[in-house]
Amino acid sequence: MTTIGNSTAQPSPAEASGLVKMHDGSAASDPAMHWHEKLDDGTRVLIRPIRKEDADLERSFIEGLSPESRSYRFLGQVRASDDLIRRLTEIDYQRDLAFIALHLDAGKKQEIGVSRFSVGEDGESCECAVAVSDAWQGKGLGTLLMRHLIDVARQRGIKRMFSIDMAGNPGMRNLAASLGFVRKMDHEYPGEVIHTLDL
């Protein structure tokens, strides 16, 4: 919360969501933005905002996705280039948001999922995306990542969230339906669909 003199001003979108911008441009997160969650199989995971220091984790995550999962996430095949990893981990938290899901395996930290949104120029809508490691799909992780993303979008006053997905992606179809997204065909790209959620 920003204070001016003896009066209290309204929080900025970043402050309202528990995120502030550091002087070096990196994102710092309030402890309230860290969640210890339990998956459907009882496994415990940590969900928190992604940081630039997570670059190696993000690279391993993308490279570890199956060709099908990578294609679903990026609407085609991509290479985990330095530029892509930089764009995915160095987030402008004044505008955008990304959550990473971490699991500790034999003392080694592993990224097993990520969700993110980017606010449009109108300031009222955002495009979202979510991806879960193949071995961790079907355990409720995608739902957890998206629910936290939706909660923060609402806190920021965003009115509409949407995602563009391959029409043949059954996992995203089921996840979107369970979260209340409305599905419609993209007439410009018949192989794709648009999922939209009014917030």
CSV table of C-alpha atoms in Angstrom, one decimal:
chain,number,residue,atom,x,y,z
A,1,MET,CA,0.0,0.0,0.0
A,2,THR,CA,1.4,3.4,-1.0
A,3,THR,CA,1.2,6.2,1.6
A,4,ILE,CA,1.5,9.9,0.8
A,5,GLY,CA,1.9,12.2,3.8
A,6,ASN,CA,-0.7,11.2,6.4
A,7,SER,CA,-3.1,9.9,3.8
A,8,THR,CA,-3.3,6.4,2.3
A,9,ALA,CA,-3.5,6.1,-1.4
A,10,GLN,CA,-5.0,3.2,-3.3
A,11,PRO,CA,-2.5,0.4,-4.0
A,12,SER,CA,-1.0,0.1,-7.5
A,13,PRO,CA,-1.9,-3.1,-9.4
A,14,ALA,CA,1.5,-4.6,-8.5
A,15,GLU,CA,1.0,-3.8,-4.8
A,16,ALA,CA,-2.5,-5.1,-4.8
A,17,SER,CA,-1.3,-8.4,-6.1
A,18,GLY,CA,1.6,-8.6,-3.6
A,19,LEU,CA,4.3,-7.8,-6.2
A,20,VAL,CA,6.7,-4.9,-6.2
A,21,LYS,CA,9.4,-3.9,-8.7
A,22,MET,CA,13.0,-3.7,-7.5
A,23,HIS,CA,15.4,-1.0,-8.6
A,24,ASP,CA,17.3,-3.4,-10.8
A,25,GLY,CA,14.1,-4.4,-12.6
A,26,SER,CA,13.8,-7.8,-11.0
A,27,ALA,CA,10.6,-8.9,-9.4
A,28,ALA,CA,10.3,-9.3,-5.6
A,29,SER,CA,7.3,-11.1,-4.1
A,30,ASP,CA,5.5,-10.8,-0.8
A,31,PRO,CA,5.4,-14.0,1.2
A,32,ALA,CA,1.7,-14.0,0.8
A,33,MET,CA,2.3,-14.7,-2.9
A,34,HIS,CA,3.9,-18.1,-2.1
A,35,TRP,CA,1.6,-21.1,-1.8
A,36,HIS,CA,2.4,-24.6,-0.5
A,37,GLU,CA,-0.2,-26.7,-2.3
A,38,LYS,CA,-1.1,-30.4,-2.3
A,39,LEU,CA,-1.8,-32.1,-5.6
A,40,ASP,CA,-4.5,-34.8,-6.1
A,41,ASP,CA,-2.0,-37.5,-5.4
A,42,GLY,CA,-0.8,-35.9,-2.1
A,43,THR,CA,2.4,-34.5,-3.5
A,44,ARG,CA,3.3,-31.0,-2.1
A,45,VAL,CA,4.5,-28.3,-4.4
A,46,LEU,CA,5.4,-24.6,-4.1
A,47,ILE,CA,3.8,-22.0,-6.3
A,48,ARG,CA,5.4,-18.6,-6.5
A,49,PRO,CA,6.1,-15.8,-9.0
A,50,ILE,CA,8.9,-16.7,-11.5
A,51,ARG,CA,12.2,-14.8,-11.2
A,52,LYS,CA,15.1,-14.2,-13.6
A,53,GLU,CA,17.1,-16.5,-11.4
A,54,ASP,CA,14.8,-19.3,-12.5
A,55,ALA,CA,16.2,-19.2,-16.1
A,56,ASP,CA,17.9,-22.6,-15.9
A,57,LEU,CA,14.8,-24.2,-14.3
A,58,GLU,CA,12.6,-22.7,-17.1
A,59,ARG,CA,15.0,-24.0,-19.8
A,60,SER,CA,15.0,-27.5,-18.4
A,61,PHE,CA,11.2,-27.4,-18.1
A,62,ILE,CA,10.6,-26.4,-21.7
A,63,GLU,CA,13.2,-28.9,-23.0
A,64,GLY,CA,11.7,-31.7,-20.9
A,65,LEU,CA,8.2,-31.2,-22.4
A,66,SER,CA,7.2,-33.8,-24.9
A,67,PRO,CA,6.9,-32.5,-28.5
A,68,GLU,CA,3.1,-32.7,-28.2
A,69,SER,CA,3.0,-30.7,-24.9
A,70,ARG,CA,5.5,-28.1,-26.3
A,71,SER,CA,3.4,-27.7,-29.4
A,72,TYR,CA,0.2,-27.3,-27.3
A,73,ARG,CA,1.9,-24.6,-25.2
A,74,PHE,CA,3.6,-22.6,-27.9
A,75,LEU,CA,1.2,-23.4,-30.8
A,76,GLY,CA,4.1,-25.1,-32.6
A,77,GLN,CA,7.7,-26.2,-31.8
A,78,VAL,CA,10.2,-23.8,-30.3
A,79,ARG,CA,13.8,-23.9,-29.3
A,80,ALA,CA,14.6,-22.8,-25.7
A,81,SER,CA,16.8,-20.0,-26.9
A,82,ASP,CA,18.4,-17.5,-24.5
A,83,ASP,CA,16.1,-14.8,-25.8
A,84,LEU,CA,13.0,-16.9,-25.2
A,85,ILE,CA,14.1,-17.9,-21.7
A,86,ARG,CA,14.8,-14.2,-20.9
A,87,ARG,CA,11.3,-13.2,-22.0
A,88,LEU,CA,9.7,-15.9,-20.0
A,89,THR,CA,11.6,-15.2,-16.8
A,90,GLU,CA,12.3,-11.5,-16.7
A,91,ILE,CA,8.7,-10.3,-16.1
A,92,ASP,CA,7.5,-6.8,-15.9
A,93,TYR,CA,5.3,-7.4,-12.8
A,94,GLN,CA,3.8,-4.0,-13.1
A,95,ARG,CA,1.9,-5.3,-16.1
A,96,ASP,CA,2.3,-9.1,-16.5
A,97,LEU,CA,2.4,-12.1,-14.2
A,98,ALA,CA,3.9,-15.6,-14.2
A,99,PHE,CA,3.7,-18.3,-11.5
A,100,ILE,CA,6.1,-21.3,-11.3
A,101,ALA,CA,5.3,-24.6,-9.6
A,102,LEU,CA,8.3,-26.2,-8.0
A,103,HIS,CA,8.9,-29.7,-6.6
A,104,LEU,CA,11.8,-30.9,-4.5
A,105,ASP,CA,13.1,-34.2,-5.7
A,106,ALA,CA,16.0,-35.8,-3.8
A,107,GLY,CA,17.0,-32.4,-2.7
A,108,LYS,CA,16.9,-31.0,-6.3
A,109,LYS,CA,14.5,-28.2,-7.2
A,110,GLN,CA,12.5,-29.0,-10.3
A,111,GLU,CA,10.0,-26.8,-12.2
A,112,ILE,CA,6.9,-28.9,-13.0
A,113,GLY,CA,4.5,-26.2,-14.2
A,114,VAL,CA,4.0,-22.6,-15.0
A,115,SER,CA,1.1,-20.2,-15.7
A,116,ARG,CA,1.2,-16.6,-16.9
A,117,PHE,CA,-0.8,-13.7,-18.3
A,118,SER,CA,0.1,-10.6,-20.3
A,119,VAL,CA,-2.2,-7.6,-20.1
A,120,GLY,CA,-3.4,-6.2,-23.4
A,121,GLU,CA,-3.1,-2.6,-24.5
A,122,ASP,CA,-6.7,-1.9,-23.3
A,123,GLY,CA,-5.7,-2.7,-19.8
A,124,GLU,CA,-8.9,-4.7,-19.3
A,125,SER,CA,-8.0,-8.0,-20.9
A,126,CYS,CA,-5.2,-10.4,-20.6
A,127,GLU,CA,-4.0,-13.4,-22.6
A,128,CYS,CA,-3.1,-16.4,-20.4
A,129,ALA,CA,-1.2,-19.7,-20.8
A,130,VAL,CA,-0.4,-22.7,-18.7
A,131,ALA,CA,1.8,-25.7,-19.1
A,132,VAL,CA,2.5,-28.7,-16.9
A,133,SER,CA,5.3,-31.3,-17.3
A,134,ASP,CA,4.0,-34.5,-18.9
A,135,ALA,CA,4.7,-36.6,-15.8
A,136,TRP,CA,2.7,-34.2,-13.6
A,137,GLN,CA,-0.4,-33.9,-15.8
A,138,GLY,CA,-3.7,-35.2,-14.4
A,139,LYS,CA,-2.9,-34.3,-10.8
A,140,GLY,CA,-4.7,-31.0,-10.5
A,141,LEU,CA,-1.6,-28.8,-10.9
A,142,GLY,CA,-2.9,-26.9,-14.0
A,143,THR,CA,-6.1,-26.0,-12.0
A,144,LEU,CA,-4.1,-24.7,-9.1
A,145,LEU,CA,-1.8,-22.6,-11.3
A,146,MET,CA,-4.8,-21.1,-13.2
A,147,ARG,CA,-6.8,-20.4,-10.0
A,148,HIS,CA,-4.0,-18.3,-8.5
A,149,LEU,CA,-3.6,-16.5,-11.9
A,150,ILE,CA,-7.3,-15.7,-12.1
A,151,ASP,CA,-7.4,-14.5,-8.5
A,152,VAL,CA,-4.6,-12.0,-9.1
A,153,ALA,CA,-6.2,-10.9,-12.4
A,154,ARG,CA,-9.4,-10.1,-10.6
A,155,GLN,CA,-7.4,-8.2,-7.9
A,156,ARG,CA,-5.9,-6.1,-10.6
A,157,GLY,CA,-9.3,-5.2,-12.0
A,158,ILE,CA,-8.8,-7.1,-15.3
A,159,LYS,CA,-12.2,-7.8,-16.8
A,160,ARG,CA,-11.5,-10.6,-19.2
A,161,MET,CA,-9.0,-13.4,-19.6
A,162,PHE,CA,-8.5,-15.5,-22.7
A,163,SER,CA,-6.2,-18.1,-24.2
A,164,ILE,CA,-5.6,-19.3,-27.8
A,165,ASP,CA,-5.2,-23.0,-28.0
A,166,MET,CA,-5.0,-25.8,-30.5
A,167,ALA,CA,-8.4,-27.2,-31.1
A,168,GLY,CA,-7.0,-30.7,-30.6
A,169,ASN,CA,-5.7,-30.0,-27.1
A,170,PRO,CA,-8.0,-32.1,-24.8
A,171,GLY,CA,-6.3,-31.2,-21.6
A,172,MET,CA,-6.8,-27.5,-22.1
A,173,ARG,CA,-10.3,-28.0,-23.3
A,174,ASN,CA,-11.2,-29.8,-20.1
A,175,LEU,CA,-9.3,-27.4,-17.8
A,176,ALA,CA,-10.9,-24.4,-19.4
A,177,ALA,CA,-14.3,-25.8,-19.1
A,178,SER,CA,-13.8,-26.6,-15.4
A,179,LEU,CA,-12.7,-23.0,-14.7
A,180,GLY,CA,-15.7,-21.5,-16.5
A,181,PHE,CA,-14.1,-20.4,-19.8
A,182,VAL,CA,-16.3,-20.2,-22.9
A,183,ARG,CA,-14.9,-22.0,-26.0
A,184,LYS,CA,-15.3,-20.8,-29.5
A,185,MET,CA,-13.6,-21.6,-32.8
A,186,ASP,CA,-11.1,-19.1,-34.3
A,187,HIS,CA,-12.5,-18.6,-37.8
A,188,GLU,CA,-9.2,-17.1,-39.0
A,189,TYR,CA,-7.3,-20.1,-37.8
A,190,PRO,CA,-9.5,-23.2,-38.0
A,191,GLY,CA,-7.0,-25.4,-36.1
A,192,GLU,CA,-7.2,-23.1,-33.1
A,193,VAL,CA,-9.8,-22.1,-30.5
A,194,ILE,CA,-10.2,-19.2,-28.1
A,195,HIS,CA,-11.1,-19.8,-24.5
A,196,THR,CA,-12.6,-16.7,-22.7
A,197,LEU,CA,-13.4,-16.0,-19.1
A,198,ASP,CA,-15.2,-12.9,-17.8
A,199,LEU,CA,-13.7,-11.9,-14.5
